[in-house]
PDB file of C-alpha atoms in Angstrom:
ATOM      1  CA  MET A 266     -27.319  10.112-100.622  1.00  0.00           C
ATOM      2  CA  THR A 267     -27.297  10.621-104.375  1.00  0.00           C
ATOM      3  CA  ALA A 268     -24.763  13.044-105.532  1.00  0.00           C
ATOM      4  CA  VAL A 269     -26.090  16.194-107.214  1.00  0.00           C
ATOM      5  CA  THR A 270     -23.883  17.513-110.085  1.00  0.00           C
ATOM      6  CA  HIS A 271     -24.118  21.173-111.405  1.00  0.00           C
ATOM      7  CA  GLU A 272     -22.725  21.762-114.899  1.00  0.00           C
ATOM      8  CA  VAL A 273     -21.570  25.269-115.631  1.00  0.00           C
ATOM      9  CA  ASP A 274     -18.879  27.171-117.619  1.00  0.00           C
ATOM     10  CA  LEU A 275     -17.407  28.814-114.598  1.00  0.00           C
ATOM     11  CA  LEU A 276     -17.360  27.948-110.856  1.00  0.00           C
ATOM     12  CA  VAL A 277     -16.658  30.918-108.617  1.00  0.00           C
ATOM     13  CA  VAL A 278     -15.221  29.740-105.159  1.00  0.00           C
ATOM     14  CA  GLY A 279     -16.155  32.470-102.749  1.00  0.00           C
ATOM     15  CA  ALA A 280     -19.163  34.760-102.523  1.00  0.00           C
ATOM     16  CA  GLY A 281     -17.562  37.885-101.287  1.00  0.00           C
ATOM     17  CA  PRO A 282     -17.583  41.218-103.219  1.00  0.00           C
ATOM     18  CA  ALA A 283     -15.073  40.027-105.870  1.00  0.00           C
ATOM     19  CA  GLY A 284     -16.958  36.703-106.289  1.00  0.00           C
ATOM     20  CA  LEU A 285     -20.406  38.346-106.663  1.00  0.00           C
ATOM     21  CA  PHE A 286     -19.046  40.896-109.168  1.00  0.00           C
ATOM     22  CA  ALA A 287     -17.368  38.022-111.092  1.00  0.00           C
ATOM     23  CA  ALA A 288     -20.722  36.189-111.201  1.00  0.00           C
ATOM     24  CA  TYR A 289     -22.153  39.391-112.843  1.00  0.00           C
ATOM     25  CA  TYR A 290     -19.411  39.831-115.208  1.00  0.00           C
ATOM     26  CA  ALA A 291     -19.234  36.221-116.201  1.00  0.00           C
ATOM     27  CA  GLY A 292     -23.037  36.372-116.983  1.00  0.00           C
ATOM     28  CA  PHE A 293     -22.410  39.409-119.070  1.00  0.00           C
ATOM     29  CA  ARG A 294     -19.767  37.461-121.006  1.00  0.00           C
ATOM     30  CA  GLY A 295     -22.393  34.747-121.707  1.00  0.00           C
ATOM     31  CA  MET A 296     -21.150  32.119-119.208  1.00  0.00           C
ATOM     32  CA  SER A 297     -23.204  29.945-116.963  1.00  0.00           C
ATOM     33  CA  VAL A 298     -21.992  30.391-113.349  1.00  0.00           C
ATOM     34  CA  ALA A 299     -22.158  28.650-109.955  1.00  0.00           C
ATOM     35  CA  VAL A 300     -20.942  30.415-106.819  1.00  0.00           C
ATOM     36  CA  ALA A 301     -19.872  28.186-103.894  1.00  0.00           C
ATOM     37  CA  ASP A 302     -19.158  29.479-100.289  1.00  0.00           C
ATOM     38  CA  ALA A 303     -18.697  27.796 -96.928  1.00  0.00           C
ATOM     39  CA  LEU A 304     -20.760  30.697 -95.424  1.00  0.00           C
ATOM     40  CA  PRO A 305     -24.484  30.394 -95.376  1.00  0.00           C
ATOM     41  CA  GLU A 306     -25.157  33.895 -97.026  1.00  0.00           C
ATOM     42  CA  PRO A 307     -23.484  35.800 -99.795  1.00  0.00           C
ATOM     43  CA  GLY A 308     -21.124  38.658 -98.911  1.00  0.00           C
ATOM     44  CA  GLY A 309     -18.166  36.942 -97.283  1.00  0.00           C
ATOM     45  CA  GLN A 310     -16.390  38.816 -94.537  1.00  0.00           C
ATOM     46  CA  ILE A 311     -18.638  41.824 -94.959  1.00  0.00           C
ATOM     47  CA  THR A 312     -21.856  39.788 -94.268  1.00  0.00           C
ATOM     48  CA  ALA A 313     -20.318  37.759 -91.512  1.00  0.00           C
ATOM     49  CA  MET A 314     -18.270  40.470 -89.562  1.00  0.00           C
ATOM     50  CA  TYR A 315     -19.365  44.103 -90.446  1.00  0.00           C
ATOM     51  CA  PRO A 316     -22.683  44.251 -92.277  1.00  0.00           C
ATOM     52  CA  GLU A 317     -23.636  47.549 -90.553  1.00  0.00           C
ATOM     53  CA  LYS A 318     -20.274  49.198 -90.989  1.00  0.00           C
ATOM     54  CA  MET A 319     -19.929  52.008 -93.430  1.00  0.00           C
ATOM     55  CA  ILE A 320     -17.260  51.498 -96.233  1.00  0.00           C
ATOM     56  CA  PHE A 321     -15.688  54.562 -97.643  1.00  0.00           C
ATOM     57  CA  ASP A 322     -13.329  53.355-100.431  1.00  0.00           C
ATOM     58  CA  VAL A 323     -15.634  51.737-102.990  1.00  0.00           C
ATOM     59  CA  ALA A 324     -15.677  53.923-106.153  1.00  0.00           C
ATOM     60  CA  GLY A 325     -18.895  55.859-106.751  1.00  0.00           C
ATOM     61  CA  PHE A 326     -20.120  55.595-103.120  1.00  0.00           C
ATOM     62  CA  PRO A 327     -19.029  58.417-100.794  1.00  0.00           C
ATOM     63  CA  ALA A 328     -20.143  55.862 -98.086  1.00  0.00           C
ATOM     64  CA  VAL A 329     -22.086  52.518 -98.286  1.00  0.00           C
ATOM     65  CA  ARG A 330     -23.145  50.253 -95.557  1.00  0.00           C
ATOM     66  CA  GLY A 331     -21.678  46.772 -95.937  1.00  0.00           C
ATOM     67  CA  ARG A 332     -25.075  45.072 -96.067  1.00  0.00           C
ATOM     68  CA  ASP A 333     -26.238  47.375 -98.737  1.00  0.00           C
ATOM     69  CA  LEU A 334     -23.140  46.809-100.870  1.00  0.00           C
ATOM     70  CA  VAL A 335     -23.706  43.114-100.785  1.00  0.00           C
ATOM     71  CA  ALA A 336     -27.429  43.489-101.682  1.00  0.00           C
ATOM     72  CA  GLY A 337     -26.444  45.664-104.618  1.00  0.00           C
ATOM     73  CA  LEU A 338     -23.947  43.083-105.933  1.00  0.00           C
ATOM     74  CA  VAL A 339     -26.328  40.247-105.595  1.00  0.00           C
ATOM     75  CA  GLU A 340     -28.984  42.150-107.487  1.00  0.00           C
ATOM     76  CA  GLN A 341     -26.505  43.143-110.222  1.00  0.00           C
ATOM     77  CA  ALA A 342     -25.619  39.386-110.692  1.00  0.00           C
ATOM     78  CA  SER A 343     -29.148  38.251-110.486  1.00  0.00           C
ATOM     79  CA  GLN A 344     -29.981  39.314-114.049  1.00  0.00           C
ATOM     80  CA  TYR A 345     -27.847  36.310-115.204  1.00  0.00           C
ATOM     81  CA  ASN A 346     -29.240  33.820-112.727  1.00  0.00           C
ATOM     82  CA  PRO A 347     -26.106  32.386-111.133  1.00  0.00           C
ATOM     83  CA  VAL A 348     -26.507  29.249-109.072  1.00  0.00           C
ATOM     84  CA  TYR A 349     -25.568  29.876-105.477  1.00  0.00           C
ATOM     85  CA  LEU A 350     -24.266  26.982-103.580  1.00  0.00           C
ATOM     86  CA  LEU A 351     -23.968  28.538-100.027  1.00  0.00           C
ATOM     87  CA  GLY A 352     -22.968  26.721 -96.830  1.00  0.00           C
ATOM     88  CA  ARG A 353     -20.927  24.384 -98.900  1.00  0.00           C
ATOM     89  CA  ALA A 354     -17.144  24.600 -98.697  1.00  0.00           C
ATOM     90  CA  ALA A 355     -15.161  23.575-101.786  1.00  0.00           C
ATOM     91  CA  ALA A 356     -13.248  20.456-101.127  1.00  0.00           C
ATOM     92  CA  ASN A 357     -11.675  18.203-103.743  1.00  0.00           C
ATOM     93  CA  LEU A 358     -10.800  19.219-107.216  1.00  0.00           C
ATOM     94  CA  SER A 359     -10.119  16.731-110.054  1.00  0.00           C
ATOM     95  CA  THR A 360      -9.095  17.439-113.634  1.00  0.00           C
ATOM     96  CA  GLU A 361     -11.480  16.258-116.401  1.00  0.00           C
ATOM     97  CA  GLU A 362     -11.161  16.276-120.179  1.00  0.00           C
ATOM     98  CA  ASP A 363     -12.773  19.709-120.532  1.00  0.00           C
ATOM     99  CA  GLY A 364     -12.292  21.253-117.060  1.00  0.00           C
ATOM    100  CA  PHE A 365     -12.790  20.170-113.502  1.00  0.00           C
ATOM    101  CA  LEU A 366     -14.976  18.358-111.110  1.00  0.00           C
ATOM    102  CA  VAL A 367     -15.217  20.069-107.669  1.00  0.00           C
ATOM    103  CA  ARG A 368     -16.644  18.341-104.768  1.00  0.00           C
ATOM    104  CA  LEU A 369     -18.383  20.544-102.208  1.00  0.00           C
ATOM    105  CA  GLY A 370     -19.326  19.804 -98.616  1.00  0.00           C
ATOM    106  CA  GLY A 371     -22.039  17.292 -98.711  1.00  0.00           C
ATOM    107  CA  SER A 372     -23.110  15.438-101.754  1.00  0.00           C
ATOM    108  CA  GLU A 373     -22.929  18.056-104.362  1.00  0.00           C
ATOM    109  CA  ARG A 374     -20.466  18.336-107.218  1.00  0.00           C
ATOM    110  CA  VAL A 375     -19.775  21.171-109.737  1.00  0.00           C
ATOM    111  CA  ARG A 376     -18.547  20.301-113.228  1.00  0.00           C
ATOM    112  CA  ALA A 377     -16.978  23.454-114.536  1.00  0.00           C
ATOM    113  CA  ARG A 378     -14.887  24.296-117.575  1.00  0.00           C
ATOM    114  CA  ALA A 379     -13.055  26.874-115.474  1.00  0.00           C
ATOM    115  CA  VAL A 380     -12.609  27.803-111.848  1.00  0.00           C
ATOM    116  CA  LEU A 381     -12.189  31.401-110.391  1.00  0.00           C
ATOM    117  CA  ILE A 382     -11.102  31.457-106.685  1.00  0.00           C
ATOM    118  CA  THR A 383     -12.317  34.539-104.810  1.00  0.00           C
ATOM    119  CA  ALA A 384     -12.054  33.082-101.396  1.00  0.00           C
ATOM    120  CA  GLY A 385     -10.765  36.231 -99.586  1.00  0.00           C
ATOM    121  CA  ILE A 386      -8.806  35.137 -96.500  1.00  0.00           C
ATOM    122  CA  GLY A 387     -10.261  31.671 -96.747  1.00  0.00           C
ATOM    123  CA  GLU A 388     -12.384  29.856 -94.314  1.00  0.00           C
ATOM    124  CA  PHE A 389     -12.272  31.775 -90.947  1.00  0.00           C
ATOM    125  CA  SER A 390     -13.212  30.621 -87.422  1.00  0.00           C
ATOM    126  CA  PRO A 391     -13.796  32.977 -84.497  1.00  0.00           C
ATOM    127  CA  ARG A 392     -11.532  32.704 -81.486  1.00  0.00           C
ATOM    128  CA  PRO A 393     -13.457  31.288 -78.686  1.00  0.00           C
ATOM    129  CA  LEU A 394     -14.317  32.852 -75.369  1.00  0.00           C
ATOM    130  CA  PRO A 395     -13.357  30.258 -72.728  1.00  0.00           C
ATOM    131  CA  ALA A 396     -16.188  31.172 -70.364  1.00  0.00           C
ATOM    132  CA  ALA A 397     -18.753  30.803 -73.180  1.00  0.00           C
ATOM    133  CA  GLU A 398     -18.533  27.160 -73.603  1.00  0.00           C
ATOM    134  CA  GLY A 399     -22.094  25.835 -74.070  1.00  0.00           C
ATOM    135  CA  TRP A 400     -23.703  29.331 -74.590  1.00  0.00           C
ATOM    136  CA  THR A 401     -22.929  29.908 -78.249  1.00  0.00           C
ATOM    137  CA  GLY A 402     -26.138  30.447 -80.122  1.00  0.00           C
ATOM    138  CA  ARG A 403     -27.983  30.990 -76.709  1.00  0.00           C
ATOM    139  CA  GLY A 404     -26.974  34.535 -76.256  1.00  0.00           C
ATOM    140  CA  VAL A 405     -23.237  34.361 -77.086  1.00  0.00           C
ATOM    141  CA  VAL A 406     -22.433  35.460 -80.618  1.00  0.00           C
ATOM    142  CA  HIS A 407     -19.357  36.252 -82.684  1.00  0.00           C
ATOM    143  CA  PHE A 408     -21.085  38.026 -85.505  1.00  0.00           C
ATOM    144  CA  ILE A 409     -24.199  40.152 -85.802  1.00  0.00           C
ATOM    145  CA  PRO A 410     -25.896  39.842 -89.111  1.00  0.00           C
ATOM    146  CA  ASP A 411     -29.194  41.588 -87.851  1.00  0.00           C
ATOM    147  CA  LEU A 412     -28.838  44.356 -85.188  1.00  0.00           C
ATOM    148  CA  SER A 413     -32.610  44.306 -84.548  1.00  0.00           C
ATOM    149  CA  ALA A 414     -32.286  40.799 -83.108  1.00  0.00           C
ATOM    150  CA  HIS A 415     -30.662  42.405 -80.127  1.00  0.00           C
ATOM    151  CA  SER A 416     -33.063  45.278 -79.734  1.00  0.00           C
ATOM    152  CA  GLY A 417     -33.766  46.064 -76.046  1.00  0.00           C
ATOM    153  CA  HIS A 418     -31.075  43.657 -74.903  1.00  0.00           C
ATOM    154  CA  ASP A 419     -28.268  44.379 -72.350  1.00  0.00           C
ATOM    155  CA  VAL A 420     -25.086  43.636 -74.276  1.00  0.00           C
ATOM    156  CA  VAL A 421     -21.649  42.974 -73.262  1.00  0.00           C
ATOM    157  CA  VAL A 422     -19.047  43.177 -75.973  1.00  0.00           C
ATOM    158  CA  VAL A 423     -15.653  41.375 -75.216  1.00  0.00           C
ATOM    159  CA  GLY A 424     -12.559  42.433 -77.011  1.00  0.00           C
ATOM    160  CA  GLY A 425     -10.229  45.368 -77.711  1.00  0.00           C
ATOM    161  CA  GLY A 426      -9.863  45.456 -81.453  1.00  0.00           C
ATOM    162  CA  ASP A 427     -11.709  47.449 -84.158  1.00  0.00           C
ATOM    163  CA  SER A 428     -14.549  44.762 -84.380  1.00  0.00           C
ATOM    164  CA  ALA A 429     -15.257  45.081 -80.653  1.00  0.00           C
ATOM    165  CA  PHE A 430     -15.571  48.792 -80.833  1.00  0.00           C
ATOM    166  CA  ASP A 431     -17.519  48.707 -84.108  1.00  0.00           C
ATOM    167  CA  TRP A 432     -20.176  46.370 -82.650  1.00  0.00           C
ATOM    168  CA  ALA A 433     -20.458  48.631 -79.548  1.00  0.00           C
ATOM    169  CA  LEU A 434     -21.016  51.641 -81.817  1.00  0.00           C
ATOM    170  CA  ALA A 435     -23.437  49.834 -83.900  1.00  0.00           C
ATOM    171  CA  LEU A 436     -25.543  48.191 -81.051  1.00  0.00           C
ATOM    172  CA  HIS A 437     -25.751  51.385 -79.007  1.00  0.00           C
ATOM    173  CA  PRO A 438     -28.650  52.840 -80.778  1.00  0.00           C
ATOM    174  CA  VAL A 439     -30.789  49.659 -80.460  1.00  0.00           C
ATOM    175  CA  ALA A 440     -29.723  47.863 -77.235  1.00  0.00           C
ATOM    176  CA  ARG A 441     -30.970  48.790 -73.827  1.00  0.00           C
ATOM    177  CA  SER A 442     -27.238  49.039 -72.717  1.00  0.00           C
ATOM    178  CA  VAL A 443     -23.908  48.352 -74.099  1.00  0.00           C
ATOM    179  CA  THR A 444     -20.798  47.594 -71.917  1.00  0.00           C
ATOM    180  CA  LEU A 445     -17.271  46.807 -73.426  1.00  0.00           C
ATOM    181  CA  VAL A 446     -14.985  44.466 -71.490  1.00  0.00           C
ATOM    182  CA  HIS A 447     -11.290  44.061 -72.347  1.00  0.00           C
ATOM    183  CA  ARG A 448      -8.530  42.289 -70.422  1.00  0.00           C
ATOM    184  CA  ARG A 449      -5.960  44.974 -70.978  1.00  0.00           C
ATOM    185  CA  ASN A 450      -5.879  48.696 -70.501  1.00  0.00           C
ATOM    186  CA  ARG A 451      -4.625  49.116 -73.943  1.00  0.00           C
ATOM    187  CA  PHE A 452      -6.624  48.540 -77.190  1.00  0.00           C
ATOM    188  CA  ARG A 453      -5.692  47.273 -80.566  1.00  0.00           C
ATOM    189  CA  ALA A 454      -8.714  49.368 -82.006  1.00  0.00           C
ATOM    190  CA  HIS A 455      -8.048  52.593 -83.830  1.00  0.00           C
ATOM    191  CA  PRO A 456      -7.831  55.501 -81.406  1.00  0.00           C
ATOM    192  CA  GLY A 457     -10.638  57.307 -83.308  1.00  0.00           C
ATOM    193  CA  LEU A 458     -13.054  54.338 -82.644  1.00  0.00           C
ATOM    194  CA  VAL A 459     -12.114  54.249 -79.028  1.00  0.00           C
ATOM    195  CA  ARG A 460     -12.855  57.971 -78.762  1.00  0.00           C
ATOM    196  CA  LYS A 461     -16.218  57.540 -80.427  1.00  0.00           C
ATOM    197  CA  VAL A 462     -17.221  54.866 -77.957  1.00  0.00           C
ATOM    198  CA  THR A 463     -16.147  56.919 -74.874  1.00  0.00           C
ATOM    199  CA  ASP A 464     -17.677  60.032 -76.244  1.00  0.00           C
ATOM    200  CA  LEU A 465     -21.046  58.177 -76.207  1.00  0.00           C
ATOM    201  CA  GLY A 466     -20.680  57.289 -72.625  1.00  0.00           C
ATOM    202  CA  ILE A 467     -20.488  53.509 -73.354  1.00  0.00           C
ATOM    203  CA  PRO A 468     -18.824  51.896 -70.337  1.00  0.00           C
ATOM    204  CA  VAL A 469     -15.360  50.396 -71.028  1.00  0.00           C
ATOM    205  CA  ILE A 470     -14.151  48.224 -68.316  1.00  0.00           C
ATOM    206  CA  THR A 471     -10.481  47.256 -68.136  1.00  0.00           C
ATOM    207  CA  PRO A 472      -8.460  45.258 -67.231  1.00  0.00           C
ATOM    208  CA  ALA A 473     -11.328  42.774 -66.976  1.00  0.00           C
ATOM    209  CA  GLU A 474     -12.235  39.240 -68.001  1.00  0.00           C
ATOM    210  CA  ILE A 475     -15.409  37.213 -68.255  1.00  0.00           C
ATOM    211  CA  ALA A 476     -15.304  34.800 -65.329  1.00  0.00           C
ATOM    212  CA  GLU A 477     -18.691  33.090 -65.882  1.00  0.00           C
ATOM    213  CA  ILE A 478     -21.817  33.301 -68.012  1.00  0.00           C
ATOM    214  CA  ARG A 479     -25.016  32.530 -66.321  1.00  0.00           C
ATOM    215  CA  GLY A 480     -28.642  31.969 -67.631  1.00  0.00           C
ATOM    216  CA  ASP A 481     -31.387  29.492 -68.145  1.00  0.00           C
ATOM    217  CA  GLU A 482     -32.958  27.459 -70.927  1.00  0.00           C
ATOM    218  CA  GLU A 483     -33.920  30.704 -72.661  1.00  0.00           C
ATOM    219  CA  GLY A 484     -30.421  32.076 -72.879  1.00  0.00           C
ATOM    220  CA  VAL A 485     -27.910  34.269 -71.179  1.00  0.00           C
ATOM    221  CA  ARG A 486     -29.067  36.337 -68.260  1.00  0.00           C
ATOM    222  CA  GLU A 487     -25.836  37.776 -66.720  1.00  0.00           C
ATOM    223  CA  VAL A 488     -22.142  37.651 -66.801  1.00  0.00           C
ATOM    224  CA  GLU A 489     -19.670  37.806 -63.953  1.00  0.00           C
ATOM    225  CA  ILE A 490     -16.412  39.657 -64.565  1.00  0.00           C
ATOM    226  CA  THR A 491     -13.212  40.027 -62.662  1.00  0.00           C
ATOM    227  CA  VAL A 492     -11.819  43.485 -62.346  1.00  0.00           C
ATOM    228  CA  ASP A 493      -8.615  44.157 -60.467  1.00  0.00           C
ATOM    229  CA  GLY A 494      -9.326  41.075 -58.280  1.00  0.00           C
ATOM    230  CA  ARG A 495     -12.870  41.754 -57.517  1.00  0.00           C
ATOM    231  CA  ARG A 496     -15.982  40.380 -59.103  1.00  0.00           C
ATOM    232  CA  ASP A 497     -18.850  42.297 -60.577  1.00  0.00           C
ATOM    233  CA  VAL A 498     -22.042  41.091 -62.290  1.00  0.00           C
ATOM    234  CA  LEU A 499     -23.521  42.633 -65.443  1.00  0.00           C
ATOM    235  CA  PRO A 500     -26.913  41.923 -66.797  1.00  0.00           C
ATOM    236  CA  ALA A 501     -26.640  40.546 -70.268  1.00  0.00           C
ATOM    237  CA  GLN A 502     -28.872  38.881 -72.756  1.00  0.00           C
ATOM    238  CA  THR A 503     -26.295  39.177 -75.510  1.00  0.00           C
ATOM    239  CA  VAL A 504     -22.528  38.599 -75.234  1.00  0.00           C
ATOM    240  CA  VAL A 505     -20.486  39.534 -78.300  1.00  0.00           C
ATOM    241  CA  ALA A 506     -17.199  37.676 -78.350  1.00  0.00           C
ATOM    242  CA  ALA A 507     -15.163  39.861 -80.634  1.00  0.00           C
ATOM    243  CA  LEU A 508     -11.796  38.212 -80.051  1.00  0.00           C
ATOM    244  CA  GLY A 509     -10.582  38.057 -83.610  1.00  0.00           C
ATOM    245  CA  PHE A 510     -10.463  34.940 -85.764  1.00  0.00           C
ATOM    246  CA  THR A 511      -8.176  32.472 -87.465  1.00  0.00           C
ATOM    247  CA  ALA A 512      -8.341  31.736 -91.206  1.00  0.00           C
ATOM    248  CA  ASP A 513      -6.899  29.424 -93.788  1.00  0.00           C
ATOM    249  CA  LEU A 514      -7.595  28.347 -97.320  1.00  0.00           C
ATOM    250  CA  GLY A 515      -8.513  24.839 -96.355  1.00  0.00           C
ATOM    251  CA  PRO A 516      -8.593  22.187 -99.154  1.00  0.00           C
ATOM    252  CA  ILE A 517      -7.665  24.737-101.684  1.00  0.00           C
ATOM    253  CA  THR A 518      -4.136  24.479-100.539  1.00  0.00           C
ATOM    254  CA  GLU A 519      -4.114  20.954-101.949  1.00  0.00           C
ATOM    255  CA  TRP A 520      -5.124  21.918-105.502  1.00  0.00           C
ATOM    256  CA  GLY A 521      -1.646  22.208-106.719  1.00  0.00           C
ATOM    257  CA  LEU A 522      -1.592  26.017-106.835  1.00  0.00           C
ATOM    258  CA  GLU A 523       1.573  28.175-106.248  1.00  0.00           C
ATOM    259  CA  LEU A 524       1.032  29.774-102.799  1.00  0.00           C
ATOM    260  CA  GLU A 525       2.670  32.589-101.036  1.00  0.00           C
ATOM    261  CA  LYS A 526       1.811  33.512 -97.381  1.00  0.00           C
ATOM    262  CA  ARG A 527      -1.755  31.974 -97.588  1.00  0.00           C
ATOM    263  CA  ALA A 528      -2.397  33.630-100.937  1.00  0.00           C
ATOM    264  CA  ILE A 529      -2.387  32.317-104.478  1.00  0.00           C
ATOM    265  CA  ARG A 530       0.145  33.652-106.851  1.00  0.00           C
ATOM    266  CA  VAL A 531      -1.259  34.898-110.221  1.00  0.00           C
ATOM    267  CA  ASP A 532       0.044  36.760-113.214  1.00  0.00           C
ATOM    268  CA  SER A 533      -1.323  40.033-114.743  1.00  0.00           C
ATOM    269  CA  SER A 534      -4.288  38.164-116.292  1.00  0.00           C
ATOM    270  CA  MET A 535      -5.097  36.563-112.837  1.00  0.00           C
ATOM    271  CA  ARG A 536      -4.058  33.169-114.043  1.00  0.00           C
ATOM    272  CA  THR A 537      -2.543  30.747-111.531  1.00  0.00           C
ATOM    273  CA  ASN A 538       0.023  28.131-112.409  1.00  0.00           C
ATOM    274  CA  ARG A 539      -2.775  25.710-113.362  1.00  0.00           C
ATOM    275  CA  PRO A 540      -4.567  26.064-116.661  1.00  0.00           C
ATOM    276  CA  ARG A 541      -8.100  27.360-116.404  1.00  0.00           C
ATOM    277  CA  ILE A 542      -7.813  28.187-112.656  1.00  0.00           C
ATOM    278  CA  TYR A 543      -7.737  31.913-111.802  1.00  0.00           C
ATOM    279  CA  ALA A 544      -7.885  33.868-108.628  1.00  0.00           C
ATOM    280  CA  ALA A 545      -9.005  37.388-107.790  1.00  0.00           C
ATOM    281  CA  GLY A 546      -9.516  39.616-104.703  1.00  0.00           C
ATOM    282  CA  ASP A 547      -7.683  39.175-101.442  1.00  0.00           C
ATOM    283  CA  VAL A 548      -6.851  35.492-102.049  1.00  0.00           C
ATOM    284  CA  ALA A 549      -4.708  36.524-105.141  1.00  0.00           C
ATOM    285  CA  THR A 550      -1.219  37.992-104.769  1.00  0.00           C
ATOM    286  CA  TYR A 551       1.335  39.461-107.206  1.00  0.00           C
ATOM    287  CA  PRO A 552       4.100  42.259-106.891  1.00  0.00           C
ATOM    288  CA  GLY A 553       2.469  45.477-105.835  1.00  0.00           C
ATOM    289  CA  LYS A 554      -0.824  43.943-104.757  1.00  0.00           C
ATOM    290  CA  VAL A 555      -3.202  46.337-102.750  1.00  0.00           C
ATOM    291  CA  LYS A 556      -5.998  44.561-100.855  1.00  0.00           C
ATOM    292  CA  LEU A 557      -9.019  46.797-101.455  1.00  0.00           C
ATOM    293  CA  ILE A 558     -12.629  45.770-102.463  1.00  0.00           C
ATOM    294  CA  ALA A 559     -12.191  48.122-105.407  1.00  0.00           C
ATOM    295  CA  THR A 560      -9.063  46.234-106.587  1.00  0.00           C
ATOM    296  CA  GLY A 561     -10.856  42.965-106.264  1.00  0.00           C
ATOM    297  CA  PHE A 562     -13.635  44.194-108.662  1.00  0.00           C
ATOM    298  CA  GLY A 563     -11.001  45.069-111.332  1.00  0.00           C
ATOM    299  CA  GLU A 564      -9.243  41.801-110.942  1.00  0.00           C
ATOM    300  CA  ALA A 565     -12.506  39.846-111.133  1.00  0.00           C
ATOM    301  CA  ALA A 566     -13.328  41.537-114.523  1.00  0.00           C
ATOM    302  CA  THR A 567      -9.752  40.844-115.699  1.00  0.00           C
ATOM    303  CA  ALA A 568      -9.977  37.205-114.773  1.00  0.00           C
ATOM    304  CA  VAL A 569     -13.314  36.644-116.358  1.00  0.00           C
ATOM    305  CA  ASN A 570     -12.402  38.383-119.659  1.00  0.00           C
ATOM    306  CA  ASN A 571      -9.232  36.150-119.775  1.00  0.00           C
ATOM    307  CA  ILE A 572     -11.305  33.028-118.941  1.00  0.00           C
ATOM    308  CA  ALA A 573     -13.744  33.942-121.748  1.00  0.00           C
ATOM    309  CA  VAL A 574     -10.864  33.831-124.290  1.00  0.00           C
ATOM    310  CA  GLU A 575      -9.380  30.581-122.771  1.00  0.00           C
ATOM    311  CA  LEU A 576     -12.818  28.841-123.159  1.00  0.00           C
ATOM    312  CA  ASP A 577     -13.442  30.272-126.574  1.00  0.00           C
ATOM    313  CA  PRO A 578     -10.318  31.455-128.459  1.00  0.00           C
ATOM    314  CA  GLU A 579     -12.473  33.310-131.008  1.00  0.00           C
ATOM    315  CA  ALA A 580     -13.955  35.484-128.194  1.00  0.00           C
ATOM    316  CA  HIS A 581     -12.482  38.919-127.847  1.00  0.00           C
ATOM    317  CA  LEU A 582     -10.616  39.715-124.530  1.00  0.00           C
ATOM    318  CA  PHE A 583     -12.337  43.034-124.217  1.00  0.00           C
ATOM    319  CA  PRO A 584     -16.169  42.781-124.961  1.00  0.00           C
ATOM    320  CA  GLY A 585     -16.892  46.415-125.095  1.00  0.00           C
ATOM    321  CA  HIS A 586     -18.499  48.493-122.394  1.00  0.00           C
ATOM    322  CA  SER A 587     -21.661  47.310-120.745  1.00  0.00           C
ATOM    323  CA  SER A 588     -23.237  50.534-121.681  1.00  0.00           C
ATOM    324  CA  ASP A 589     -22.965  49.656-125.307  1.00  0.00           C
ATOM    325  CA  GLN A 590     -25.246  46.747-124.962  1.00  0.00           C
ATOM    326  CA  THR A 591     -28.520  48.681-124.388  1.00  0.00           C
TER     327      THR A 591
END
């Protein structure tokens, strides 16, 4: 297959909130931008894990649904036409005379004068549900990007953390029934979340485990659970395996960057130890770091402004306020 090469001023690796805001801000600074992400949709963890959850710590929004925040960031960046390379993980990075050549998954390459890594916690994979082998995508899901797809279903949520209880709450208004199953009597979830679920009358079965998932060619039909040595059968067309996930930075760890506990060390300008490679958002670390979406937005703007000067020494670090441009 012939390799396709995109040539841009800035490659943003990671399409979460910090990466999307960086795409907007780099466009505002006059740069051409490509945004690469291993996930098939923009939004990073928000889109994959909690698109329906309300977020309360983004400045200017008393509360904003995850999906709506991502949509707003994509719309904000769209005025500068960034190139989205989704479903393509960044792999090899090689240095060229005026920047870098980054190979993505598949046959695509990006030639960029600078790189900004906004990869969050990196590539993450859901922990498997042993009884679900062969049923993933046929009724067993780990994330729910669209609640309406499960309208009228009997849903069994497996897990005891915040995500499990979040999904139970989100699905309750649209599903025919929701039952939460956890193998312990105690939960990792915040007590307030647990209380909300129980107050709604959502059945919570503990200590219980999924023994078997049964169905037909159309998908899951029921699950058999073990509870205190006995076996019960629950109707289910959707099984949500909310058992957490594992994450790592993948090939980025081989790019020659200084790492600290699965994060990339940066200075106050968001520079890494390699010229023209910057990092922002949860993937970046420095003394006093606070991991918030709001923090990532500021770091993205700081990185982009410093990149602008590094690419053009005659550029100003601070370009003025965007409101001055109208």
